Structure formats: structure tokens, C-alpha cells
PDB file of C-alpha atoms in Angstrom:
ATOM      1  CA  MET Q   1      84.626 117.666  67.743  1.00  0.00           C
ATOM      2  CA  SER Q   2      85.474 121.276  68.860  1.00  0.00           C
ATOM      3  CA  GLU Q   3      86.681 122.323  71.926  1.00  0.00           C
ATOM      4  CA  SER Q   4      85.479 125.209  74.030  1.00  0.00           C
ATOM      5  CA  VAL Q   5      86.633 127.308  77.706  1.00  0.00           C
ATOM      6  CA  VAL Q   6      83.842 127.656  79.631  1.00  0.00           C
ATOM      7  CA  PHE Q   7      83.604 130.467  82.597  1.00  0.00           C
ATOM      8  CA  CYS Q   8      81.017 129.444  85.273  1.00  0.00           C
ATOM      9  CA  GLN Q   9      80.059 131.523  88.066  1.00  0.00           C
ATOM     10  CA  LEU Q  10      78.606 130.678  91.628  1.00  0.00           C
ATOM     11  CA  SER Q  11      74.883 131.578  91.562  1.00  0.00           C
ATOM     12  CA  ARG Q  12      73.552 130.173  94.372  1.00  0.00           C
ATOM     13  CA  LYS Q  13      74.661 127.857  97.119  1.00  0.00           C
ATOM     14  CA  PHE Q  14      71.954 125.428  99.044  1.00  0.00           C
ATOM     15  CA  VAL Q  15      72.666 123.074 101.896  1.00  0.00           C
ATOM     16  CA  ASP Q  16      71.940 119.865 101.317  1.00  0.00           C
ATOM     17  CA  GLU Q  17      69.217 118.881 104.348  1.00  0.00           C
ATOM     18  CA  ASN Q  18      68.176 115.489 103.319  1.00  0.00           C
ATOM     19  CA  ASP Q  19      66.214 113.355 105.946  1.00  0.00           C
ATOM     20  CA  ALA Q  20      69.208 111.652 107.046  1.00  0.00           C
ATOM     21  CA  THR Q  21      71.189 114.185 108.733  1.00  0.00           C
ATOM     22  CA  PRO Q  22      70.489 114.388 112.784  1.00  0.00           C
ATOM     23  CA  ALA Q  23      69.152 117.046 114.485  1.00  0.00           C
ATOM     24  CA  GLU Q  24      71.861 117.465 116.782  1.00  0.00           C
ATOM     25  CA  ALA Q  25      74.389 117.457 113.572  1.00  0.00           C
ATOM     26  CA  GLN Q  26      72.625 120.603 111.852  1.00  0.00           C
ATOM     27  CA  GLN Q  27      73.794 122.962 114.194  1.00  0.00           C
ATOM     28  CA  VAL Q  28      77.434 121.742 113.230  1.00  0.00           C
ATOM     29  CA  MET Q  29      76.890 122.014 109.377  1.00  0.00           C
ATOM     30  CA  TYR Q  30      75.700 125.323 110.326  1.00  0.00           C
ATOM     31  CA  TYR Q  31      78.546 126.212 112.336  1.00  0.00           C
ATOM     32  CA  SER Q  32      80.742 124.803 109.584  1.00  0.00           C
ATOM     33  CA  LEU Q  33      78.891 126.950 106.936  1.00  0.00           C
ATOM     34  CA  ALA Q  34      79.041 130.414 108.983  1.00  0.00           C
ATOM     35  CA  ILE Q  35      82.969 129.592 109.647  1.00  0.00           C
ATOM     36  CA  GLY Q  36      83.190 129.033 105.656  1.00  0.00           C
ATOM     37  CA  HIS Q  37      83.204 125.131 105.305  1.00  0.00           C
ATOM     38  CA  HIS Q  38      81.578 123.444 102.534  1.00  0.00           C
ATOM     39  CA  LEU Q  39      80.084 120.763 104.493  1.00  0.00           C
ATOM     40  CA  GLY Q  40      76.864 119.644 103.022  1.00  0.00           C
ATOM     41  CA  VAL Q  41      76.941 122.768 100.449  1.00  0.00           C
ATOM     42  CA  ILE Q  42      76.314 122.396  96.920  1.00  0.00           C
ATOM     43  CA  ASP Q  43      77.412 125.271  94.990  1.00  0.00           C
ATOM     44  CA  CYS Q  44      75.238 126.186  91.313  1.00  0.00           C
ATOM     45  CA  LEU Q  45      77.562 127.204  88.798  1.00  0.00           C
ATOM     46  CA  GLU Q  46      76.330 128.933  85.958  1.00  0.00           C
ATOM     47  CA  GLU Q  47      77.563 129.277  82.318  1.00  0.00           C
ATOM     48  CA  SER Q  48      78.652 133.321  81.650  1.00  0.00           C
ATOM     49  CA  LEU Q  49      81.056 133.170  79.299  1.00  0.00           C
ATOM     50  CA  VAL Q  50      82.419 130.640  76.410  1.00  0.00           C
ATOM     51  CA  CYS Q  51      84.956 130.859  74.420  1.00  0.00           C
ATOM     52  CA  PRO Q  52      86.744 128.606  71.404  1.00  0.00           C
ATOM     53  CA  TRP Q  53      89.625 126.825  72.378  1.00  0.00           C
ATOM     54  CA  ALA Q  54      91.771 128.377  69.728  1.00  0.00           C
ATOM     55  CA  ALA Q  55      90.198 131.749  70.493  1.00  0.00           C
ATOM     56  CA  TYR Q  56      91.157 131.562  73.951  1.00  0.00           C
ATOM     57  CA  LEU Q  57      94.552 130.777  73.562  1.00  0.00           C
ATOM     58  CA  ALA Q  58      94.791 134.179  71.017  1.00  0.00           C
ATOM     59  CA  TRP Q  59      93.112 136.024  73.718  1.00  0.00           C
ATOM     60  CA  ILE Q  60      95.324 135.016  77.089  1.00  0.00           C
ATOM     61  CA  ALA Q  61      98.430 135.267  74.730  1.00  0.00           C
ATOM     62  CA  THR Q  62      97.329 139.584  74.651  1.00  0.00           C
ATOM     63  CA  LEU Q  63      98.349 139.582  78.479  1.00  0.00           C
ATOM     64  CA  PRO Q  64     101.979 140.298  79.684  1.00  0.00           C
ATOM     65  CA  ALA Q  65     103.854 137.517  78.946  1.00  0.00           C
ATOM     66  CA  ALA Q  66     105.355 136.021  82.456  1.00  0.00           C
ATOM     67  CA  SER Q  67     102.818 137.705  83.969  1.00  0.00           C
ATOM     68  CA  GLN Q  68     100.815 136.474  87.169  1.00  0.00           C
ATOM     69  CA  ALA Q  69      98.005 136.697  85.016  1.00  0.00           C
ATOM     70  CA  SER Q  70      98.998 134.822  82.042  1.00  0.00           C
ATOM     71  CA  ARG Q  71     100.587 131.666  84.390  1.00  0.00           C
ATOM     72  CA  LYS Q  72      97.086 131.866  85.881  1.00  0.00           C
ATOM     73  CA  MET Q  73      94.697 131.719  82.516  1.00  0.00           C
ATOM     74  CA  ALA Q  74      97.162 129.074  81.166  1.00  0.00           C
ATOM     75  CA  GLY Q  75      96.158 127.091  83.717  1.00  0.00           C
ATOM     76  CA  VAL Q  76      93.425 125.810  81.880  1.00  0.00           C
ATOM     77  CA  PRO Q  77      95.700 124.490  78.714  1.00  0.00           C
ATOM     78  CA  ARG Q  78      97.652 123.289  81.139  1.00  0.00           C
ATOM     79  CA  TYR Q  79      95.204 121.377  84.059  1.00  0.00           C
ATOM     80  CA  GLY Q  80      92.026 121.405  82.410  1.00  0.00           C
ATOM     81  CA  GLU Q  81      90.592 124.336  84.702  1.00  0.00           C
ATOM     82  CA  ILE Q  82      91.087 126.987  87.264  1.00  0.00           C
ATOM     83  CA  VAL Q  83      89.356 128.765  89.769  1.00  0.00           C
ATOM     84  CA  ILE Q  84      88.991 132.488  89.785  1.00  0.00           C
ATOM     85  CA  ASP Q  85      88.509 133.488  93.455  1.00  0.00           C
ATOM     86  CA  HIS Q  86      88.584 137.048  95.450  1.00  0.00           C
ATOM     87  CA  SER Q  87      92.490 136.768  95.761  1.00  0.00           C
ATOM     88  CA  HIS Q  88      92.872 137.266  91.983  1.00  0.00           C
ATOM     89  CA  VAL Q  89      90.444 139.670  91.412  1.00  0.00           C
ATOM     90  CA  VAL Q  90      92.775 142.923  91.501  1.00  0.00           C
ATOM     91  CA  MET Q  91      95.978 140.934  89.534  1.00  0.00           C
ATOM     92  CA  LEU Q  92      93.134 139.570  86.711  1.00  0.00           C
ATOM     93  CA  ALA Q  93      91.160 143.046  86.588  1.00  0.00           C
ATOM     94  CA  GLN Q  94      94.502 145.303  86.100  1.00  0.00           C
ATOM     95  CA  ALA Q  95      96.462 142.419  83.408  1.00  0.00           C
ATOM     96  CA  PHE Q  96      92.546 142.235  81.342  1.00  0.00           C
ATOM     97  CA  ASP Q  97      91.679 146.110  81.775  1.00  0.00           C
ATOM     98  CA  ALA Q  98      95.458 146.909  80.245  1.00  0.00           C
ATOM     99  CA  ALA Q  99      95.362 144.000  77.767  1.00  0.00           C
ATOM    100  CA  ARG Q 100      92.214 145.262  75.638  1.00  0.00           C
ATOM    101  CA  ALA Q 101      94.332 148.378  74.144  1.00  0.00           C
ATOM    102  CA  CYS Q 102      95.766 145.564  71.639  1.00  0.00           C
ATOM    103  CA  GLN Q 103      92.567 142.805  71.523  1.00  0.00           C
ATOM    104  CA  THR Q 104      90.357 142.158  68.802  1.00  0.00           C
ATOM    105  CA  PRO Q 105      86.504 143.501  69.679  1.00  0.00           C
ATOM    106  CA  GLN Q 106      85.887 140.140  70.292  1.00  0.00           C
ATOM    107  CA  GLN Q 107      88.474 139.593  72.714  1.00  0.00           C
ATOM    108  CA  GLN Q 108      87.510 142.976  74.045  1.00  0.00           C
ATOM    109  CA  GLN Q 109      84.239 141.977  74.595  1.00  0.00           C
ATOM    110  CA  TRP Q 110      85.376 138.828  76.609  1.00  0.00           C
ATOM    111  CA  SER Q 111      87.781 141.239  78.548  1.00  0.00           C
ATOM    112  CA  GLN Q 112      84.768 143.464  79.392  1.00  0.00           C
ATOM    113  CA  ALA Q 113      82.844 140.101  80.606  1.00  0.00           C
ATOM    114  CA  LEU Q 114      85.459 138.851  82.891  1.00  0.00           C
ATOM    115  CA  LEU Q 115      85.804 142.332  84.136  1.00  0.00           C
ATOM    116  CA  ALA Q 116      82.104 142.201  84.771  1.00  0.00           C
ATOM    117  CA  MET Q 117      82.423 138.668  86.707  1.00  0.00           C
ATOM    118  CA  LEU Q 118      85.642 140.281  88.734  1.00  0.00           C
ATOM    119  CA  GLN Q 119      83.385 143.267  89.809  1.00  0.00           C
ATOM    120  CA  ALA Q 120      81.146 140.883  91.361  1.00  0.00           C
ATOM    121  CA  ILE Q 121      83.051 138.604  92.842  1.00  0.00           C
ATOM    122  CA  GLN Q 122      84.959 141.948  94.651  1.00  0.00           C
ATOM    123  CA  GLN Q 123      81.631 142.810  95.732  1.00  0.00           C
ATOM    124  CA  GLU Q 124      81.013 139.566  97.450  1.00  0.00           C
ATOM    125  CA  PRO Q 125      83.953 137.806  97.947  1.00  0.00           C
ATOM    126  CA  ALA Q 126      81.692 134.368  98.544  1.00  0.00           C
ATOM    127  CA  ILE Q 127      81.240 134.131  94.458  1.00  0.00           C
ATOM    128  CA  TYR Q 128      84.005 132.379  92.340  1.00  0.00           C
ATOM    129  CA  LEU Q 129      84.429 131.527  88.900  1.00  0.00           C
ATOM    130  CA  MET Q 130      85.019 128.162  87.734  1.00  0.00           C
ATOM    131  CA  VAL Q 131      87.006 128.263  84.178  1.00  0.00           C
ATOM    132  CA  ARG Q 132      87.096 124.518  82.243  1.00  0.00           C
ATOM    133  CA  ARG Q 133      87.741 123.053  78.727  1.00  0.00           C
ATOM    134  CA  ARG Q 134      84.892 121.374  77.484  1.00  0.00           C
ATOM    135  CA  ASP Q 135      84.666 118.979  74.451  1.00  0.00           C
ATOM    136  CA  ASP Q 136      81.829 120.251  72.434  1.00  0.00           C
TER     137      ASP Q 136
END
């Protein structure tokens, strides 16, 4: 069995409008959406990048040691998953952009893919990434 790290990007959201929700509660649900709560909202995540486990560890080792970016990405081995949202974009983009100079061509491709995902988050803050360790 091999392990990998999977980057999944929010591709769309929809409201779970099951018939059991009374009409009066619909207004509460839509108000909750408007103020940012996820009551009755289902997030659809789409696989965007997959890295073999050992290669992921080598890739994040190219980040400056003890940096915020390194600590953030080390959350995958530590906790099994991390979430990357708009509050992480600048920090991670700067770190991965700077690290490309010392990366292998494969790592540079992953960095470029991640930078594109971060740019999407920058343009639409509702987008986020879920990064998980997976047994294949």
C-alpha cells in the first residue's frame, strides 16, 4: 500500500434543500449563508494535485526551516490534513515561489500548481483547499 498527499479544491457549494425543511426555516438558512455560516451547505471538493508521500515530504523540506509556511505544510504529516484558506495565501505563495530556485523540476511543477490554486483563493476568498494524507 502506498501513501500520497491529495490537494482538493472547493469547486462548488450547494444548499441541501431537503423537503423536511419548513419554509420559515429557509430564510434562516439563507441568512446564515449570507453571514458566512455553513448551515445546510455542502462543499464539493475536487482533487487538484496528488503527490506521493515521500515526495511531498521532500517538497515541503525545500521551504525555509521553522518558517510559518513550513509549519503549515508539516500539518499534513502531523495531523493527517490541513485546510488552506485566504489567510494563508500570501505566506504560502511567497514561500513556495522563493523555494522554486532550489527545487527539482517535479517540485517546481507542484509549486506552480499550488501557486495557481492560491491565486484562485486570492481572487475568490470563499475557495479553500483541503490537503489530506491518503492511503492508496
